[in-house]
Coordinates of C-alpha atoms in Angstrom, one line a residue:
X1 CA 0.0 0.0 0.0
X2 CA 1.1 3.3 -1.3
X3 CA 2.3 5.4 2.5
X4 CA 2.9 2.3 4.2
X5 CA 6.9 2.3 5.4
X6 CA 9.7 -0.4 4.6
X7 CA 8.8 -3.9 7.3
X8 CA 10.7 -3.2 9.9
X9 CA 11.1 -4.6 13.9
X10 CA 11.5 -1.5 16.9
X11 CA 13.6 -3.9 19.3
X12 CA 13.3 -1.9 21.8
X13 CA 10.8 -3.2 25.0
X14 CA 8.4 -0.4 26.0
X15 CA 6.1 -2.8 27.6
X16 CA 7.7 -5.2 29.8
X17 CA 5.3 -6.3 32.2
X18 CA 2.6 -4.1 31.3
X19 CA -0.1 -3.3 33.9
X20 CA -0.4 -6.5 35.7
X21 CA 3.3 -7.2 36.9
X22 CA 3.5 -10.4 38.8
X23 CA 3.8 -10.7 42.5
X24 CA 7.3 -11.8 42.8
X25 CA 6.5 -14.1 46.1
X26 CA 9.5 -12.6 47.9
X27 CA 10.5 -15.1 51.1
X28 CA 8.4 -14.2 53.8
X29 CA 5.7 -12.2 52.2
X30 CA 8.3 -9.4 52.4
X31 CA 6.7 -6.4 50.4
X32 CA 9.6 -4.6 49.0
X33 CA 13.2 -6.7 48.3
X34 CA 16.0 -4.1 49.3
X35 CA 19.3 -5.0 47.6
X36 CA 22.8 -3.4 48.4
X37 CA 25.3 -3.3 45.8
X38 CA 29.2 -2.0 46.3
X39 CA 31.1 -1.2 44.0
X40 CA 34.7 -2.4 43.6
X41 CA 36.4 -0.3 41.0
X42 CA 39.8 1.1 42.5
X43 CA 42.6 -0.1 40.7
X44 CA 40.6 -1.2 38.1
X45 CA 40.0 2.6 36.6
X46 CA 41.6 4.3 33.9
X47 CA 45.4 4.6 34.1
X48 CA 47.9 5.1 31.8
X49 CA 49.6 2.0 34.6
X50 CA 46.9 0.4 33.7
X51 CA 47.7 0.8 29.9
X52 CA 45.0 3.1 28.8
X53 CA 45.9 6.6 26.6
X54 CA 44.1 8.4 29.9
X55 CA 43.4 9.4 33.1
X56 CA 40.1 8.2 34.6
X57 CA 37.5 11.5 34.8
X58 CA 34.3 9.5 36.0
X59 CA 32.7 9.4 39.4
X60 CA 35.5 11.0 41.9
X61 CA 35.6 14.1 43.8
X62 CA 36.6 16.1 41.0
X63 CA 33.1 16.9 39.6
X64 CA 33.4 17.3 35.8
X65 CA 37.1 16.5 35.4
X66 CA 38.6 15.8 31.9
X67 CA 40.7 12.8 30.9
X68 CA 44.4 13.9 30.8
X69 CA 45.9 11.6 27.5
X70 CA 49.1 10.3 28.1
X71 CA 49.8 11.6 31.5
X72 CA 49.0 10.1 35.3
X73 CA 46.3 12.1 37.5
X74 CA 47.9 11.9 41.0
X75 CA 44.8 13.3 42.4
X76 CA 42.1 11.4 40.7
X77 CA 44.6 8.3 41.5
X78 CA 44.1 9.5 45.2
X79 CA 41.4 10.1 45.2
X80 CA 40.2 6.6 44.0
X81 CA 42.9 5.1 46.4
X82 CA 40.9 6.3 48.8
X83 CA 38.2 3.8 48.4
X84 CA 40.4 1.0 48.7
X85 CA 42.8 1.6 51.4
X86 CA 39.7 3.8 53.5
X87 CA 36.2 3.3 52.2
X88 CA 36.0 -0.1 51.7
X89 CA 36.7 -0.9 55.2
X90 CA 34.2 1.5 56.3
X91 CA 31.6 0.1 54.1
X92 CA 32.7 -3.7 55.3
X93 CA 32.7 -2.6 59.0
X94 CA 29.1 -0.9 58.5
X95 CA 27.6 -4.2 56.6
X96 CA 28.9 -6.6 58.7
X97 CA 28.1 -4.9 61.7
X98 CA 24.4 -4.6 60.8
X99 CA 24.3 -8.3 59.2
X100 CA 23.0 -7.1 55.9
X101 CA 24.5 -9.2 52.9
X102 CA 25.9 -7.3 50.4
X103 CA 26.6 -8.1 46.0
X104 CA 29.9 -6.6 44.9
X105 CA 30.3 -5.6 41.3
X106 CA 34.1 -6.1 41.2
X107 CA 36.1 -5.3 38.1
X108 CA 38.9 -7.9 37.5
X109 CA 41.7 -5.6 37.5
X110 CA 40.7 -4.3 40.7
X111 CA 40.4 -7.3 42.8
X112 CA 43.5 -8.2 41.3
X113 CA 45.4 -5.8 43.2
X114 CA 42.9 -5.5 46.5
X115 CA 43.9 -9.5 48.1
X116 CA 42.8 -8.6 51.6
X117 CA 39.8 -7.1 50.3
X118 CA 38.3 -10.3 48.5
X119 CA 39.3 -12.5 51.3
X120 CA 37.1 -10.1 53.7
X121 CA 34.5 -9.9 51.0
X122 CA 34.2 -13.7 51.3
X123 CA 34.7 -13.9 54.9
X124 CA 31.6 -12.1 55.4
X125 CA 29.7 -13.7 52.8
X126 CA 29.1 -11.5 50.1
X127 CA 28.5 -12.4 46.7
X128 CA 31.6 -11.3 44.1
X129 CA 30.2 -10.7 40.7
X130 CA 32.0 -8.9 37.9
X131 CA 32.2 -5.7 36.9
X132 CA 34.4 -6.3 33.9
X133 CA 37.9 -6.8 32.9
X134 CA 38.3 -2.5 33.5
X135 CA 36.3 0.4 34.5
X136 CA 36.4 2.0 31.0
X137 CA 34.1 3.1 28.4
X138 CA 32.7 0.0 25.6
X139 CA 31.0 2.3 23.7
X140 CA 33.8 2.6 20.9
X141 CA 34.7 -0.9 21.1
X142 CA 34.7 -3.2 18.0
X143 CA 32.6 -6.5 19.3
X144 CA 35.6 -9.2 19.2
X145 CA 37.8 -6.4 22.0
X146 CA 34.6 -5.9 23.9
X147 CA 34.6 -10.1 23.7
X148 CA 38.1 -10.8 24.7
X149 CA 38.2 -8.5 27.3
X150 CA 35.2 -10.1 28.7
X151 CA 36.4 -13.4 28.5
X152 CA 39.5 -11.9 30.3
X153 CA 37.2 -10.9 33.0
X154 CA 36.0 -13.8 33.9
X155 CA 39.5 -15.8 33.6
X156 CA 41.2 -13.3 35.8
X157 CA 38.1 -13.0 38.4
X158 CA 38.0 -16.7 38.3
X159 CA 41.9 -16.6 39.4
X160 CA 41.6 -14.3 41.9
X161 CA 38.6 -15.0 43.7
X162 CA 38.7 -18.6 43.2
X163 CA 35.1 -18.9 41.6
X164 CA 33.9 -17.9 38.4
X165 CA 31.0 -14.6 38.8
X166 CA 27.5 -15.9 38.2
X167 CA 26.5 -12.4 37.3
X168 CA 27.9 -9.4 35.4
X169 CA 27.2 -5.4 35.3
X170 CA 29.6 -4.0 33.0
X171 CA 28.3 -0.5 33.5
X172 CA 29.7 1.7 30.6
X173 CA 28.5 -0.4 27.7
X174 CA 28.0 -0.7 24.2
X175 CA 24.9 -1.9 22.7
X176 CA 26.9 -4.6 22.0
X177 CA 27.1 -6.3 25.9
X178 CA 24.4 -7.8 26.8
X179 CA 24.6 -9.8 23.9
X180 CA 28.4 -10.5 24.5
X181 CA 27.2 -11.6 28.4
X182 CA 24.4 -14.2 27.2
X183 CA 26.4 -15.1 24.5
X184 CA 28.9 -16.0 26.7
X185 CA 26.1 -18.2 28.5
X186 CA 28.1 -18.2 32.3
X187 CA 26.4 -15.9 34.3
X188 CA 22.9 -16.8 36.2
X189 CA 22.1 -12.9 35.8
X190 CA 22.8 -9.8 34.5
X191 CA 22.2 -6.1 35.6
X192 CA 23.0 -3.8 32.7
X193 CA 19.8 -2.4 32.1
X194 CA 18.1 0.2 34.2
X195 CA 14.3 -0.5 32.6
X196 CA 12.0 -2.4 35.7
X197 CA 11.1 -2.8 39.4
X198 CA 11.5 -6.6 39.0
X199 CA 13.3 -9.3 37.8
X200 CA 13.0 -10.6 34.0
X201 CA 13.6 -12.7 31.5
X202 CA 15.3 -11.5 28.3
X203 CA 15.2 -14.3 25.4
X204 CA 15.4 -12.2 22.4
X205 CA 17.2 -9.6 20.6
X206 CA 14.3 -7.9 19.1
X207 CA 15.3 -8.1 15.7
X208 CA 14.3 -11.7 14.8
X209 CA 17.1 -13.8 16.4
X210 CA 16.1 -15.6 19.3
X211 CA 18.7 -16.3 22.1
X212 CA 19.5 -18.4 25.5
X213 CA 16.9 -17.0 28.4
X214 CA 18.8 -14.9 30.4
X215 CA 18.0 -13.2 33.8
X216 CA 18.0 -9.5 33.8
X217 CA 18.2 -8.3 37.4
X218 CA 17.4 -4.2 37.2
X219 CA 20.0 -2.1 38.4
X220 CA 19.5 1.6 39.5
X221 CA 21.3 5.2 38.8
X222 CA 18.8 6.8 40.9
X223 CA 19.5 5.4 44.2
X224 CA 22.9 5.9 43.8
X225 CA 25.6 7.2 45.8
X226 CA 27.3 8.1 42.2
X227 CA 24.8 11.3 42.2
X228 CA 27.5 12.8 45.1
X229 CA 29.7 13.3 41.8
X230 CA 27.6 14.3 39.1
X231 CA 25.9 17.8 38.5
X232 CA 22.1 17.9 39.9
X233 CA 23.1 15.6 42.6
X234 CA 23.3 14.8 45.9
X235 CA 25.5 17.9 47.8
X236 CA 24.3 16.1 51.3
X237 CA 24.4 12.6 53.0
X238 CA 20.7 14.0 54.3
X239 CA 19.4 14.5 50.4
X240 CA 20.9 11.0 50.0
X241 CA 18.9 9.6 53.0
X242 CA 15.8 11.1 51.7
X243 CA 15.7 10.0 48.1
X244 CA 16.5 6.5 49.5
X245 CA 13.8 6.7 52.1
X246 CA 11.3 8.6 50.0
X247 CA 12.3 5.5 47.4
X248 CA 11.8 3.0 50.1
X249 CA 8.5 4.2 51.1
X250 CA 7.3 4.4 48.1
X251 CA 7.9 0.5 47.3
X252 CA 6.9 -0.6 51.0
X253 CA 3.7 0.9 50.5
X254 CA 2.9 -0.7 46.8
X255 CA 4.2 -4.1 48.2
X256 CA 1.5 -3.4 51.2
X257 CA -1.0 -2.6 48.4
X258 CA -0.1 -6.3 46.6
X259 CA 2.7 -5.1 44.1
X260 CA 5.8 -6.0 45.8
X261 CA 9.0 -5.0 43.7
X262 CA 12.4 -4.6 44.4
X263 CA 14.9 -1.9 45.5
X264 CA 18.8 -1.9 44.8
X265 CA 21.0 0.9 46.4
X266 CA 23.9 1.2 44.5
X267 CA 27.3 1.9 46.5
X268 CA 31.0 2.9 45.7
X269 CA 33.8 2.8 48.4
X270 CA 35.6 6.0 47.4
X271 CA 32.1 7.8 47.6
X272 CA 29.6 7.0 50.3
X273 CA 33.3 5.3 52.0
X274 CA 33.4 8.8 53.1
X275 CA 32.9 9.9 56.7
X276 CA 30.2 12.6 55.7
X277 CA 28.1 10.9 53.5
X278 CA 28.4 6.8 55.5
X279 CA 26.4 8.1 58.0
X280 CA 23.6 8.7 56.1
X281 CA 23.7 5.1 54.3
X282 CA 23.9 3.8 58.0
X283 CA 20.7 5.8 58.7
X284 CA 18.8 4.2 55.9
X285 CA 20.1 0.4 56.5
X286 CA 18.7 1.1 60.5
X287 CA 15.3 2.6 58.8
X288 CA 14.9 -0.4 56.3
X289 CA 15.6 -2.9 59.3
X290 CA 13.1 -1.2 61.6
X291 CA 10.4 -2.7 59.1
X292 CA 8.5 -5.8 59.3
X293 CA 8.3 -7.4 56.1
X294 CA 11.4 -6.5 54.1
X295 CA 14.0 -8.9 52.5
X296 CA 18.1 -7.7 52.5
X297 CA 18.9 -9.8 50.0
X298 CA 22.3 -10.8 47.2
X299 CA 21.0 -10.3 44.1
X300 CA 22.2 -14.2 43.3
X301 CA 19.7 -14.7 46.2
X302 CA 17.3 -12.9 44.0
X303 CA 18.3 -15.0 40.9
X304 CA 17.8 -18.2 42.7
X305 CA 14.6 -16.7 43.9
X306 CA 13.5 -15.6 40.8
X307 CA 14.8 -19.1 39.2
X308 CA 12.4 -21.1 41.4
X309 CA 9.4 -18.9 41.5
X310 CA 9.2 -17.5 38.0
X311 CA 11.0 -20.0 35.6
X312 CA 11.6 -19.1 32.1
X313 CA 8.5 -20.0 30.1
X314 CA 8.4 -19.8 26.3
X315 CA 5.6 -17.2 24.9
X316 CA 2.9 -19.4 23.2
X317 CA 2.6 -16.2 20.9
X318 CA 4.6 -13.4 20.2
X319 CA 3.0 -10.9 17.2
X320 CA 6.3 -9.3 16.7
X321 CA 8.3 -12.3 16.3
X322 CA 6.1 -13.8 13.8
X323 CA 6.9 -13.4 9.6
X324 CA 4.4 -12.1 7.5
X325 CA 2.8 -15.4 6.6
X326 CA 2.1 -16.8 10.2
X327 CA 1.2 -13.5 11.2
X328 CA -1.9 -12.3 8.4
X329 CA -2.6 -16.7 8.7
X330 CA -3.2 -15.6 12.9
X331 CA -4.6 -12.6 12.5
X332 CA -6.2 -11.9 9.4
X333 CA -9.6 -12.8 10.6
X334 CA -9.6 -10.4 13.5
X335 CA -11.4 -7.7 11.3
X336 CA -13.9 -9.9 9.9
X337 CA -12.9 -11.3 5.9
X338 CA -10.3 -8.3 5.8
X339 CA -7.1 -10.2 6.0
X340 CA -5.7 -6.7 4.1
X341 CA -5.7 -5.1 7.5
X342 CA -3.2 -7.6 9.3
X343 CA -1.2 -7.2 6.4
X344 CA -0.8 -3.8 6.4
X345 CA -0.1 -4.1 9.9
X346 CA 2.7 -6.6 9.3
X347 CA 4.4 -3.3 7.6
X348 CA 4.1 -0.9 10.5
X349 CA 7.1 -0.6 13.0
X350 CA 6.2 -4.0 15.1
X351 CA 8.2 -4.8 18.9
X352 CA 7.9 -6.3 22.1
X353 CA 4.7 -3.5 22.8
X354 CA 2.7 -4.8 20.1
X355 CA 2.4 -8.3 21.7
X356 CA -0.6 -7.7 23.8
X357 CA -4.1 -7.2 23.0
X358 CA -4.0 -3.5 23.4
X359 CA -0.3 -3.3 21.5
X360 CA -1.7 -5.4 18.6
X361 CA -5.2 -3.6 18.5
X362 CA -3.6 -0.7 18.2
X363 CA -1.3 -2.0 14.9
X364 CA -4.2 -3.4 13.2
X365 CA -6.4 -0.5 13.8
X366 CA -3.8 1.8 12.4
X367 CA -4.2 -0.1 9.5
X368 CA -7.7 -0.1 9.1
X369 CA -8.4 3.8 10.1
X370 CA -6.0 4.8 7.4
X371 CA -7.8 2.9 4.8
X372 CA -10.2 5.0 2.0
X373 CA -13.8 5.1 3.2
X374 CA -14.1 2.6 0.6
X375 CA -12.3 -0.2 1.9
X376 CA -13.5 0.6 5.5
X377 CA -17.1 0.2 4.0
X378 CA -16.0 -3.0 2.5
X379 CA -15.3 -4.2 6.2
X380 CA -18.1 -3.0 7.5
X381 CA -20.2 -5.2 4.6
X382 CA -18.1 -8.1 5.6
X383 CA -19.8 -8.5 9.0
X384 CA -23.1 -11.0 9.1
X385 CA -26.0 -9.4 9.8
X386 CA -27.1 -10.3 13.7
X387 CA -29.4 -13.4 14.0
X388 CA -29.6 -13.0 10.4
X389 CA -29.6 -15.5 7.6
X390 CA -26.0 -16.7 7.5
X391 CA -26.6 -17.5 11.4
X392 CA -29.6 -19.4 10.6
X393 CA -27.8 -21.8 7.9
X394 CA -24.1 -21.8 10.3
X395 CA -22.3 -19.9 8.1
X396 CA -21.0 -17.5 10.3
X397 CA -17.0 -17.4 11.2
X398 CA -16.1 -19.3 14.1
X399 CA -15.6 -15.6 15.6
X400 CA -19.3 -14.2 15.1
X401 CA -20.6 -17.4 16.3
X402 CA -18.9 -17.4 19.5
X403 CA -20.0 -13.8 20.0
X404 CA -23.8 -13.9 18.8
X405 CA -24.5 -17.4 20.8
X406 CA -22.8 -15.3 24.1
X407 CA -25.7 -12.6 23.8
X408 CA -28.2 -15.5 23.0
X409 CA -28.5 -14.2 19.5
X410 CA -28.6 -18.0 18.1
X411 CA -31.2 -19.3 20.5
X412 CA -34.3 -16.7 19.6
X413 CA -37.8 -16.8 19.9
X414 CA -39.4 -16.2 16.7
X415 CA -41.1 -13.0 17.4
X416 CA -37.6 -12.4 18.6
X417 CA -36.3 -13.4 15.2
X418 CA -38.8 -11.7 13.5
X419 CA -37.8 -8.4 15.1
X420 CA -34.3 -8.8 14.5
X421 CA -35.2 -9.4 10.9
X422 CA -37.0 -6.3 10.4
X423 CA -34.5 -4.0 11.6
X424 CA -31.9 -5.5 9.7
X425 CA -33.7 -4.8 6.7
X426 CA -34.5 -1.4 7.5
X427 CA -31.4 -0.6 8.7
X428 CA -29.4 -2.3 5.5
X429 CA -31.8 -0.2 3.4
X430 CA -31.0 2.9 4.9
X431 CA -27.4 2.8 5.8
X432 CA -25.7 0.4 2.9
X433 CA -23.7 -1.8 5.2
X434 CA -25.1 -4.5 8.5
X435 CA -26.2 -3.1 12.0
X436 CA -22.4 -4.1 14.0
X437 CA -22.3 -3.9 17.8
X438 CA -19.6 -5.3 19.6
X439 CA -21.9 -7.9 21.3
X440 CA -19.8 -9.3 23.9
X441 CA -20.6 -6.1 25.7
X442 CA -24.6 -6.3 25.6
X443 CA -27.1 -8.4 26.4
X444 CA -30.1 -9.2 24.0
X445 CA -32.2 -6.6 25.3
X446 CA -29.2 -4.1 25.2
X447 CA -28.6 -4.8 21.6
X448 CA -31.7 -4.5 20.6
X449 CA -32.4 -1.2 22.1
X450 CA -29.1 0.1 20.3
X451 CA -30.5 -1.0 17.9
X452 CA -33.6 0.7 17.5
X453 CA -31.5 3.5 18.9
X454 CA -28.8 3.9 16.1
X455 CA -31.1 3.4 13.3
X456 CA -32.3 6.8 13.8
X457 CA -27.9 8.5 12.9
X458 CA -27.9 10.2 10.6
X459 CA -25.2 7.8 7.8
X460 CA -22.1 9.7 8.9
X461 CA -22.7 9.2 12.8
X462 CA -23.8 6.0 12.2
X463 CA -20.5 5.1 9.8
X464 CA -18.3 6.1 12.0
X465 CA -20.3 4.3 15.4
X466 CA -20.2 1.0 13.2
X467 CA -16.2 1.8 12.6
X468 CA -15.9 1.9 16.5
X469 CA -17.8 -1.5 17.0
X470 CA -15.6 -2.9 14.9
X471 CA -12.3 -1.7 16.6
X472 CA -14.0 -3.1 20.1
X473 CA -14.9 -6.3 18.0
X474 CA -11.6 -6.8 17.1
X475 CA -10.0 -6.0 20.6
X476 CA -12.5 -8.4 22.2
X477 CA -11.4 -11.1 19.9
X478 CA -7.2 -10.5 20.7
X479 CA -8.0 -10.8 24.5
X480 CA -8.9 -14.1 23.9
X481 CA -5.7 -14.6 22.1
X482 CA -2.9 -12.2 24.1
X483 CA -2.3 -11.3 27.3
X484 CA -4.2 -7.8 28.4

């Protein structure tokens, strides 16, 4: 059709869970999962030690500092000693203290050259999962460096902690790294997206390959100490308490409500590790523990959880996903005989919020409001008239005959029959196309007094009404088929 752009697939997920999240069944009822994460970057940062061209210029005390090529930053190298030989201990002293279990994102380099660090990591429990070969930038990278440097990750974090990660956050990626990580197939999660409340499960790339089901586990840039070092952040370990309590609230109160979901704090040593912003973190971990109902967990806990409870299932159908044959072959009937429409559909830009009822209602509606009045008339003359002849010899799509026995339209009286009859006629004579009312909605009574009703619109109102009833038909008729 002349307009109508090149087929193409938006990969992107807009959707997710939609409105009806699941309840993730957190261990004990809890209404809000709270996760901690530190992060273990010193060491690990850009260095020209370290063989990089620069300096490291991200998250320190220096707020909007510039890479220096070729030359060593003695302060940002400080500054970022600093979490290492201060903040960390801090941070491990704080955790332990108040037995909350913690998940390090540790960069292989880093750990590397931190030995006393990993053994207390380990001696208190906490999960180690990596944070990538270095804290640099992947955006630039061609796909087989970003590769090798993540297989050099997990070699080298292997090595040095003694067990491979079971989950990755790489943190400055390129669109390439999350399909690097499941490609790689050895971690039980990953966190490098920023896009839920919960838990998922990612088993496609969105542009017609599938891949292995992988669990995403949300991370968070909002409850972050990072925000300490950027511009609009936090200048104050009380604004820092209050976004996380004001986030915390929040989350208790929609878990209390039935819609638990989960929480993650995310941590660095050289930043919060400091004496006038731990405080405030120590604050929060008190308030979070002075609730009933509120699980501190690892986020491999939450894997395992998630694992258990909410096991990867295969979608029995995915519109998106589907080439043009299966998809006008599934679809076609859902405007009644106008298989053009879910063809035209096929063309539009088709993803992951399309496969729903409302997502594909929308698509095929699209397609059939931008038609010529002509063609929309031709679908409006494709629908059976109601109780009318081709009911009476069962010629009716397996649709319309689900939906006219559901209003008792097949089991008439005859003076019933008999009235149906004669507004059909009259209302065929006067308006060119059948009398269409989305019956699902009505009962026999309520149809008929729509439809003694309508048969006094003027054509143009009553066009467009019977254009409507056709959009609800067709909706009706995808709920059976997709999730809502």
């Amino acid at each position: 059709m002349e307009g109508y752009a090149k087929v193409t697939r938006y990969c992107r997920n807009m959707r997710g869970y939609g409105p009806n999240p699941p309840d993730p069944q957190w261990p004990g009822g809890a209404r809000v999962a709270v996760q901690f994460v530190v992060n273990y970057e010193e060491g690990g940062e850009n260095c020209i030690l370290h063989g990089d061209e620069a300096s490291e210029a991200f998250l320190s005390e220096i707020v909007g500092a510039a890479a220096w090529p070729a030359m060593r930053h003695w302060n940002m190298e400080s500054i970022y000693e600093y979490g290492a030989r201060a903040g960390f201990w801090r941070l491990h002293r704080l955790f332990t203290q108040a037995q909350v279990p913690v998940t390090v994102f540790g960069v292989a380099s880093a750990l590397a050259r931190a030995p006393e660090q990993v053994a207390a990591m380990q001696e208190a429990g906490w999960e180690i999962a990596s944070h990538g070969l270095k804290w640099i930038d992947y955006r630039a990278h061609a796909q087989k460096d970003e590769r090798r440097d993540l297989d050099e990750a997990v070699r080298l974090h292997t090595e040095v902690v003694g067990e491979a990660p079971t989950g990755l956050y790489l943190g400055r990626t390129s669109v390439n790294s999350v399909k690097l990580a499941i490609e790689q197939g050895g971690f039980a999660w990953l966190s490098d997206t920023y896009d839920d409340d919960l838990p998922y499960w990612l088993d496609h790339d969105g542009h017609g390959k599938p891949m292995r089901p992988q669990l995403v586990i949300p991370y968070t840039l909002d409850a972050n100490d990072m925000r300490f070092a950027t511009a609009q952040g936090f200048n104050s370990g009380d604004q820092f308490f209050a976004y996380l309590k004001d986030a915390f609230d929040t989350l208790y109160e929609e878990g209390r409500a039935g819609r638990p979901a989960m929480m993650s704090v995310g941590l660095h040593c050289r930043l919060v590790g400091r004496p006038g912003r731990v405080a405030a973190l120590k604050r929060f971990i008190d308030y979070v523990k002075g609730h009933e109902k509120v699980w501190l967990p690892r986020r491999i806990d939450i894997a395992r959880h998630w694992m258990e409870h909410h096991p990867y299932r295969a979608p029995d159908l995915v519109p998106s996903r589907m080439d043009e044959a299966a998809f006008v072959e599934r679809f076609g009937g859902i405007f009644e005989h106008s298989a053009w429409i879910a063809e035209r559909a096929f063309r539009l830009e088709l993803g992951p919020a399309h496969d729903s009822a409302a997502g594909l209602h929308n698509a095929l509606s699209r397609a059939f409001r931008s038609a010529s009045g002509e063609e929309r008339l031709g679908v409006l003359k494709a629908h059976p008239d109601l109780a009318g002849k081709l009911e009476g010899a069962r010629r009716l799509t397996p649709e319309s005959t689900r939906e006219q026995a559901s209003a008792g339209l097949d089991a008439l009286t005859d003076e019933e029959r008999a009235r149906f009859t004669d507004l059909n006629t009259r209302y065929v004579q006067k308006f060119g196309f059948p009398f269409i009312i989305a019956v699902k909605d009505h009962t026999k009574n309520g149809i008929l007094k729509a439809f003694e009703t309508r048969i006094e619109n003027s054509r143009e109102e009553e066009f467009a009404t019977a254009c409507a009833e056709v959009e609800r038909i067709a909706y009706l008729r995808l709920k059976d088929m997709l999730p809502s």
